[in-house]
Short mmCIF file of C-alpha atoms and ligand atoms in Angstrom, two decimals:
data_model
loop_
_atom_site.label_atom_id
_atom_site.label_comp_id
_atom_site.label_asym_id
_atom_site.label_seq_id
_atom_site.Cartn_x
_atom_site.Cartn_y
_atom_site.Cartn_z
CA MET X 1 -12.25 12.86 1.45
CA HIS X 2 -9.45 10.31 1.23
CA ALA X 3 -9.13 10.56 5.05
CA CYS X 4 -5.46 9.60 5.25
CA GLY X 5 -3.86 12.68 6.82
CA HIS X 6 -1.79 13.75 3.82
CA ASP X 7 -2.47 17.40 4.63
CA GLY X 8 -0.90 16.70 8.02
CA HIS X 9 2.15 15.13 6.37
CA THR X 10 2.50 18.17 4.11
CA THR X 11 2.35 20.48 7.13
CA MET X 12 5.02 18.45 8.93
CA LEU X 13 7.41 18.65 6.00
CA LEU X 14 6.76 22.39 5.64
CA GLY X 15 7.58 22.73 9.33
CA ALA X 16 10.82 20.84 8.82
CA ALA X 17 11.61 23.00 5.77
CA ARG X 18 11.14 26.19 7.76
CA TYR X 19 13.23 24.95 10.67
CA LEU X 20 16.04 23.64 8.45
CA SER X 21 16.22 26.80 6.34
CA GLU X 22 16.25 29.02 9.42
CA THR X 23 18.76 27.06 11.50
CA ARG X 24 20.97 25.42 8.81
CA ASN X 25 22.40 23.10 11.39
CA PHE X 26 23.61 20.66 8.73
CA GLU X 27 26.17 20.47 5.97
CA GLY X 28 25.24 19.31 2.49
CA THR X 29 22.00 19.24 0.58
CA ALA X 30 18.65 17.98 1.77
CA TYR X 31 15.79 17.69 -0.73
CA LEU X 32 12.26 17.84 0.62
CA VAL X 33 9.87 15.89 -1.56
CA PHE X 34 6.15 16.59 -1.40
CA GLN X 35 4.92 13.40 -3.02
CA PRO X 36 1.72 14.27 -4.90
CA ALA X 37 -1.27 12.02 -5.50
CA GLU X 38 -0.17 9.51 -2.90
CA GLU X 39 -1.93 6.16 -3.17
CA GLY X 40 -4.74 6.51 -5.75
CA GLY X 41 -2.81 8.64 -8.25
CA GLY X 42 0.62 7.06 -7.87
CA GLY X 43 2.51 10.36 -7.76
CA GLY X 44 5.59 8.61 -6.38
CA GLN X 45 5.96 6.59 -9.58
CA VAL X 46 5.45 9.63 -11.80
CA MET X 47 8.10 11.60 -9.90
CA VAL X 48 10.66 8.77 -10.23
CA ASN X 49 9.83 8.28 -13.92
CA GLU X 50 10.17 12.00 -14.58
CA GLY X 51 13.69 11.97 -13.18
CA LEU X 52 13.30 12.96 -9.54
CA PHE X 53 16.66 11.47 -8.60
CA ASP X 54 18.42 12.85 -11.69
CA LYS X 55 17.28 16.38 -10.96
CA PHE X 56 17.72 16.00 -7.20
CA PRO X 57 20.43 13.37 -6.71
CA ALA X 58 19.66 12.28 -3.15
CA GLN X 59 21.45 9.16 -1.95
CA GLU X 60 18.82 8.12 0.57
CA ILE X 61 15.12 8.79 0.95
CA TYR X 62 12.80 8.82 3.97
CA ALA X 63 9.08 9.23 4.51
CA VAL X 64 6.51 9.46 7.29
CA HIS X 65 2.90 8.31 7.38
CA ASN X 66 0.65 8.82 10.37
CA TRP X 67 -0.77 5.73 12.03
CA PRO X 68 -3.96 5.75 14.11
CA GLY X 69 -3.84 3.31 16.99
CA LEU X 70 -0.12 3.80 17.55
CA PRO X 71 0.18 6.19 20.54
CA ALA X 72 1.12 9.83 19.82
CA GLY X 73 4.79 10.25 20.68
CA GLN X 74 5.72 6.85 19.25
CA MET X 75 7.10 5.81 15.90
CA ALA X 76 7.32 2.44 14.18
CA VAL X 77 9.92 1.39 11.65
CA ARG X 78 11.27 -1.95 10.50
CA ALA X 79 13.67 -3.27 7.91
CA GLY X 80 12.14 -5.20 5.03
CA PRO X 81 8.59 -4.97 3.68
CA VAL X 82 6.24 -2.57 5.45
CA MET X 83 3.45 -2.39 2.87
CA ALA X 84 2.24 -4.74 0.19
CA ALA X 85 2.18 -4.84 -3.59
CA THR X 86 -1.35 -3.90 -4.69
CA ASP X 87 -2.79 -5.51 -7.79
CA GLU X 88 -6.24 -4.96 -9.27
CA VAL X 89 -8.26 -7.74 -10.83
CA GLN X 90 -11.35 -7.56 -13.03
CA ILE X 91 -12.97 -10.79 -14.13
CA THR X 92 -15.92 -11.27 -16.45
CA VAL X 93 -17.47 -14.72 -16.53
CA ARG X 94 -19.84 -15.28 -19.41
CA GLY X 95 -22.46 -18.00 -19.72
CA ARG X 96 -25.85 -18.05 -21.36
CA GLY X 97 -28.75 -16.46 -19.53
CA GLY X 98 -32.31 -17.66 -19.47
CA HIS X 99 -35.30 -18.54 -17.33
CA GLY X 100 -34.46 -19.07 -13.68
CA ALA X 101 -36.87 -21.99 -13.54
CA MET X 102 -35.22 -23.81 -16.46
CA PRO X 103 -31.59 -24.28 -15.41
CA HIS X 104 -31.04 -27.04 -17.98
CA LEU X 105 -31.45 -24.44 -20.72
CA VAL X 106 -28.89 -21.96 -19.35
CA VAL X 107 -25.17 -21.81 -18.64
CA ASP X 108 -25.17 -20.13 -15.26
CA PRO X 109 -22.25 -17.71 -14.65
CA VAL X 110 -23.49 -17.01 -11.10
CA VAL X 111 -22.89 -20.58 -9.94
CA ALA X 112 -19.53 -20.57 -11.71
CA CYS X 113 -18.56 -17.35 -9.90
CA ALA X 114 -19.64 -18.74 -6.55
CA GLN X 115 -17.12 -21.54 -7.02
CA ILE X 116 -14.45 -19.21 -8.36
CA ILE X 117 -14.73 -16.89 -5.35
CA THR X 118 -14.38 -19.79 -2.94
CA ALA X 119 -11.56 -21.46 -4.87
CA LEU X 120 -9.54 -18.22 -5.03
CA GLN X 121 -9.09 -18.48 -1.26
CA THR X 122 -7.00 -21.61 -1.81
CA ILE X 123 -4.22 -19.36 -3.18
CA ALA X 124 -3.58 -18.18 0.38
CA SER X 125 -4.41 -21.44 2.11
CA ARG X 126 -2.89 -23.98 -0.32
CA ASN X 127 -0.42 -22.32 -2.70
CA VAL X 128 1.53 -19.71 -0.78
CA GLU X 129 3.94 -20.74 1.95
CA PRO X 130 2.13 -20.39 5.29
CA VAL X 131 4.73 -18.02 6.80
CA ASP X 132 4.52 -15.70 3.79
CA ALA X 133 1.57 -13.38 3.26
CA VAL X 134 -0.92 -12.98 0.44
CA VAL X 135 -4.43 -11.53 0.36
CA VAL X 136 -6.95 -12.24 -2.38
CA SER X 137 -10.16 -10.25 -1.89
CA VAL X 138 -13.10 -10.29 -4.27
CA CYS X 139 -14.73 -7.01 -3.28
CA SER X 140 -17.45 -6.61 -5.88
CA MET X 141 -19.77 -8.95 -7.78
CA GLN X 142 -22.23 -7.66 -10.34
CA THR X 143 -24.50 -9.71 -12.54
CA SER X 144 -25.40 -8.44 -16.00
CA GLN X 145 -29.02 -8.11 -14.94
CA VAL X 146 -29.90 -6.78 -11.53
CA GLY X 147 -33.18 -7.20 -9.70
CA ALA X 148 -35.12 -9.84 -11.60
CA PHE X 149 -35.71 -12.83 -9.33
CA ASN X 150 -36.28 -15.30 -12.12
CA VAL X 151 -33.69 -14.51 -14.79
CA VAL X 152 -30.25 -16.13 -14.96
CA PRO X 153 -27.88 -13.45 -16.27
CA ASP X 154 -25.55 -13.80 -19.25
CA ALA X 155 -22.49 -12.59 -17.41
CA VAL X 156 -21.05 -11.74 -14.00
CA LYS X 157 -18.28 -9.28 -13.25
CA LEU X 158 -15.98 -9.71 -10.26
CA VAL X 159 -13.60 -7.01 -9.05
CA GLY X 160 -10.97 -7.48 -6.40
CA THR X 161 -7.45 -7.00 -5.18
CA VAL X 162 -4.37 -9.17 -4.65
CA ARG X 163 -1.77 -8.13 -2.03
CA SER X 164 1.67 -9.61 -1.48
CA PHE X 165 5.20 -8.78 -0.29
CA ARG X 166 7.57 -11.07 -2.21
CA PRO X 167 7.85 -10.70 -6.00
CA SER X 168 7.79 -14.51 -6.35
CA THR X 169 4.55 -14.68 -4.35
CA ARG X 170 3.08 -11.97 -6.54
CA ASP X 171 3.91 -14.03 -9.64
CA LEU X 172 2.48 -17.18 -8.07
CA ALA X 173 -0.76 -15.46 -7.01
CA GLU X 174 -1.28 -13.99 -10.47
CA ARG X 175 -0.65 -17.33 -12.18
CA ARG X 176 -2.91 -19.30 -9.84
CA LEU X 177 -5.68 -16.71 -10.05
CA LYS X 178 -5.71 -16.97 -13.83
CA GLU X 179 -5.65 -20.78 -13.76
CA ILE X 180 -8.42 -21.07 -11.18
CA VAL X 181 -10.70 -18.56 -12.89
CA THR X 182 -10.18 -19.89 -16.41
CA LYS X 183 -10.47 -23.57 -15.55
CA ILE X 184 -13.46 -23.35 -13.22
CA ALA X 185 -15.28 -21.17 -15.75
CA GLU X 186 -14.47 -23.73 -18.45
CA ALA X 187 -15.57 -26.64 -16.28
CA MET X 188 -18.92 -24.90 -15.77
CA GLY X 189 -19.34 -24.31 -19.50
CA CYS X 190 -18.55 -20.60 -19.22
CA SER X 191 -15.75 -18.42 -20.52
CA ALA X 192 -13.71 -15.97 -18.50
CA GLU X 193 -11.97 -12.74 -19.36
CA ILE X 194 -9.37 -11.54 -16.85
CA SER X 195 -7.73 -8.18 -16.51
CA TYR X 196 -4.90 -8.41 -13.98
CA VAL X 197 -3.26 -5.01 -13.49
CA ARG X 198 -0.16 -4.76 -11.37
CA GLY X 199 -0.30 -1.72 -9.14
CA TYR X 200 2.30 -0.49 -6.70
CA PRO X 201 5.19 -2.77 -5.77
CA ALA X 202 5.72 -3.64 -2.11
CA THR X 203 7.19 -0.89 0.05
CA VAL X 204 10.48 -2.32 1.30
CA ASN X 205 12.78 -0.52 3.75
CA SER X 206 16.50 -1.13 3.37
CA ALA X 207 18.18 -2.45 6.53
CA ARG X 208 20.79 0.24 7.10
CA GLU X 209 18.39 3.15 6.51
CA ALA X 210 15.67 1.55 8.68
CA GLN X 211 18.21 1.30 11.50
CA PHE X 212 19.23 4.90 10.94
CA ALA X 213 15.60 6.06 11.01
CA ALA X 214 15.08 4.14 14.27
CA ARG X 215 18.15 5.79 15.80
CA VAL X 216 16.95 9.26 14.81
CA GLY X 217 13.48 8.36 16.08
CA GLU X 218 14.95 7.42 19.45
CA ARG X 219 16.65 10.80 19.62
CA VAL X 220 13.35 12.60 18.96
CA PHE X 221 10.83 10.36 20.72
CA GLY X 222 13.03 8.78 23.37
CA LYS X 223 14.18 5.22 23.81
CA GLY X 224 11.28 2.82 24.19
CA ASN X 225 9.07 4.93 21.92
CA VAL X 226 10.43 3.54 18.67
CA ILE X 227 8.86 0.22 17.79
CA THR X 228 10.95 -1.91 15.46
CA GLU X 229 9.04 -5.17 15.82
CA HIS X 230 5.69 -4.07 14.40
CA GLU X 231 3.92 -6.14 11.76
CA PRO X 232 3.87 -4.93 8.16
CA THR X 233 0.47 -4.01 6.70
CA MET X 234 -1.13 -5.23 3.47
CA GLY X 235 -2.07 -1.68 2.53
CA GLY X 236 -0.20 -0.12 -0.40
CA GLU X 237 1.89 2.96 -0.92
CA ASP X 238 3.56 4.52 -3.96
CA PHE X 239 6.57 5.65 -1.94
CA SER X 240 7.55 2.08 -2.88
CA TYR X 241 8.78 3.40 -6.26
CA MET X 242 11.16 5.78 -4.51
CA LEU X 243 12.45 2.92 -2.34
CA GLN X 244 13.08 0.90 -5.48
CA ALA X 245 15.24 3.75 -6.77
CA ARG X 246 17.08 4.59 -3.53
CA PRO X 247 17.69 2.98 -0.15
CA GLY X 248 15.53 4.49 2.57
CA ALA X 249 12.84 4.00 5.17
CA TYR X 250 9.11 4.58 5.44
CA VAL X 251 8.03 5.01 9.04
CA PHE X 252 4.71 5.22 10.85
CA LEU X 253 4.09 8.11 13.20
CA GLY X 254 1.70 7.51 16.12
CA GLN X 255 -1.61 9.36 15.84
CA GLY X 256 -2.88 8.39 19.26
CA GLY X 257 -5.91 6.25 20.05
CA ALA X 258 -7.74 6.42 16.75
CA GLN X 259 -10.34 9.14 17.09
CA GLY X 260 -13.76 7.57 17.29
CA GLY X 261 -12.02 4.21 17.11
CA CYS X 262 -11.52 4.61 13.40
CA PHE X 263 -8.58 3.96 11.13
CA LEU X 264 -7.32 5.65 7.95
CA HIS X 265 -9.81 5.92 5.05
CA ASN X 266 -12.70 6.15 7.51
CA PRO X 267 -15.25 8.97 7.11
CA HIS X 268 -14.78 9.82 10.81
CA TYR X 269 -11.00 10.04 10.58
CA ASP X 270 -9.51 13.26 11.91
CA PHE X 271 -5.77 13.97 11.74
CA ASN X 272 -4.30 14.63 15.18
CA ASP X 273 -2.66 18.06 14.82
CA GLU X 274 -0.76 17.49 18.08
CA VAL X 275 1.70 15.21 16.29
CA ILE X 276 2.68 17.81 13.66
CA PRO X 277 5.67 19.10 15.67
CA LEU X 278 6.76 15.51 16.35
CA GLY X 279 6.73 14.61 12.67
CA ALA X 280 8.42 17.87 11.68
CA GLY X 281 11.04 17.33 14.39
CA TYR X 282 11.75 13.80 13.20
CA LEU X 283 12.11 14.87 9.55
CA ALA X 284 14.45 17.71 10.50
CA ALA X 285 16.46 15.42 12.77
CA LEU X 286 16.97 12.97 9.90
CA VAL X 287 18.74 15.73 7.99
CA GLU X 288 20.84 16.92 10.93
CA GLU X 289 21.92 13.38 11.80
CA ALA X 290 22.66 12.34 8.22
CA LEU X 291 24.49 15.56 7.33
CA PRO X 292 26.27 16.74 10.47
CA ILE X 293 28.45 19.86 10.38
CA LYS X 294 32.04 18.67 10.49
ZN1 ZN H 301 -4.72 6.55 2.18
ZN1 ZN H 302 -1.92 7.79 3.06
#
């Protein structure tokens, strides 16, 4: 399982749909968007590209994601970036394999990669402004031969991710990553092939709509239960494409003390059904507050 609670989100929006259609305590049109293939599949981007806002011309857009660790009955929203741009990197460093006991006869891509992995951390520590955020994580390293204790492989593949908020930081990180990888590989006598694929852009709430969401949240959850000072997260979210097309706000809905102490994407994750009415109530209240009967 993806273990992110998207079934819970779907249930909340269905609840809001039922309430809104039965009570009709608003004037105007509200569109309820069930964003498919969130995260991995990028359904948000596909919907925008296929003309979501042409077919359903909403002026503002809002979304909810559950958040383990934030108490049930609380909501968090802030203006500005809330989630990061997520880029995927694949690097192949090629040398010349050979006998592990005769290093003078090989060009070792493993040693080159060891230096590349370490040097990539200087993007965060030495290139990006300290008060800005960037993450460079090399998450996988695979040599072209696995298991032999005495054979230097021909090639090594590294796979990782780069996260950022500002577009200029994203550009900088991509440029530095390519320079560091290419030049260290070259200095070690190797060659490097880099595939840098830009994934989702950062999820950025517009100021007015974030304030509006907070105000509606206060109505539903009570003053003191809407947190506007929370830190953004370096996770990614394809609702970002909708926020590029329309002003709006992506908020986090408290899940309660993470069950089993685990967070999203954890095999022990279990959506807290108790918050379904809270999420549904918030979504419905957004509509009633934005489109009051005159
Ligand atoms: Zn997820
Ligand atoms: Zn999710």
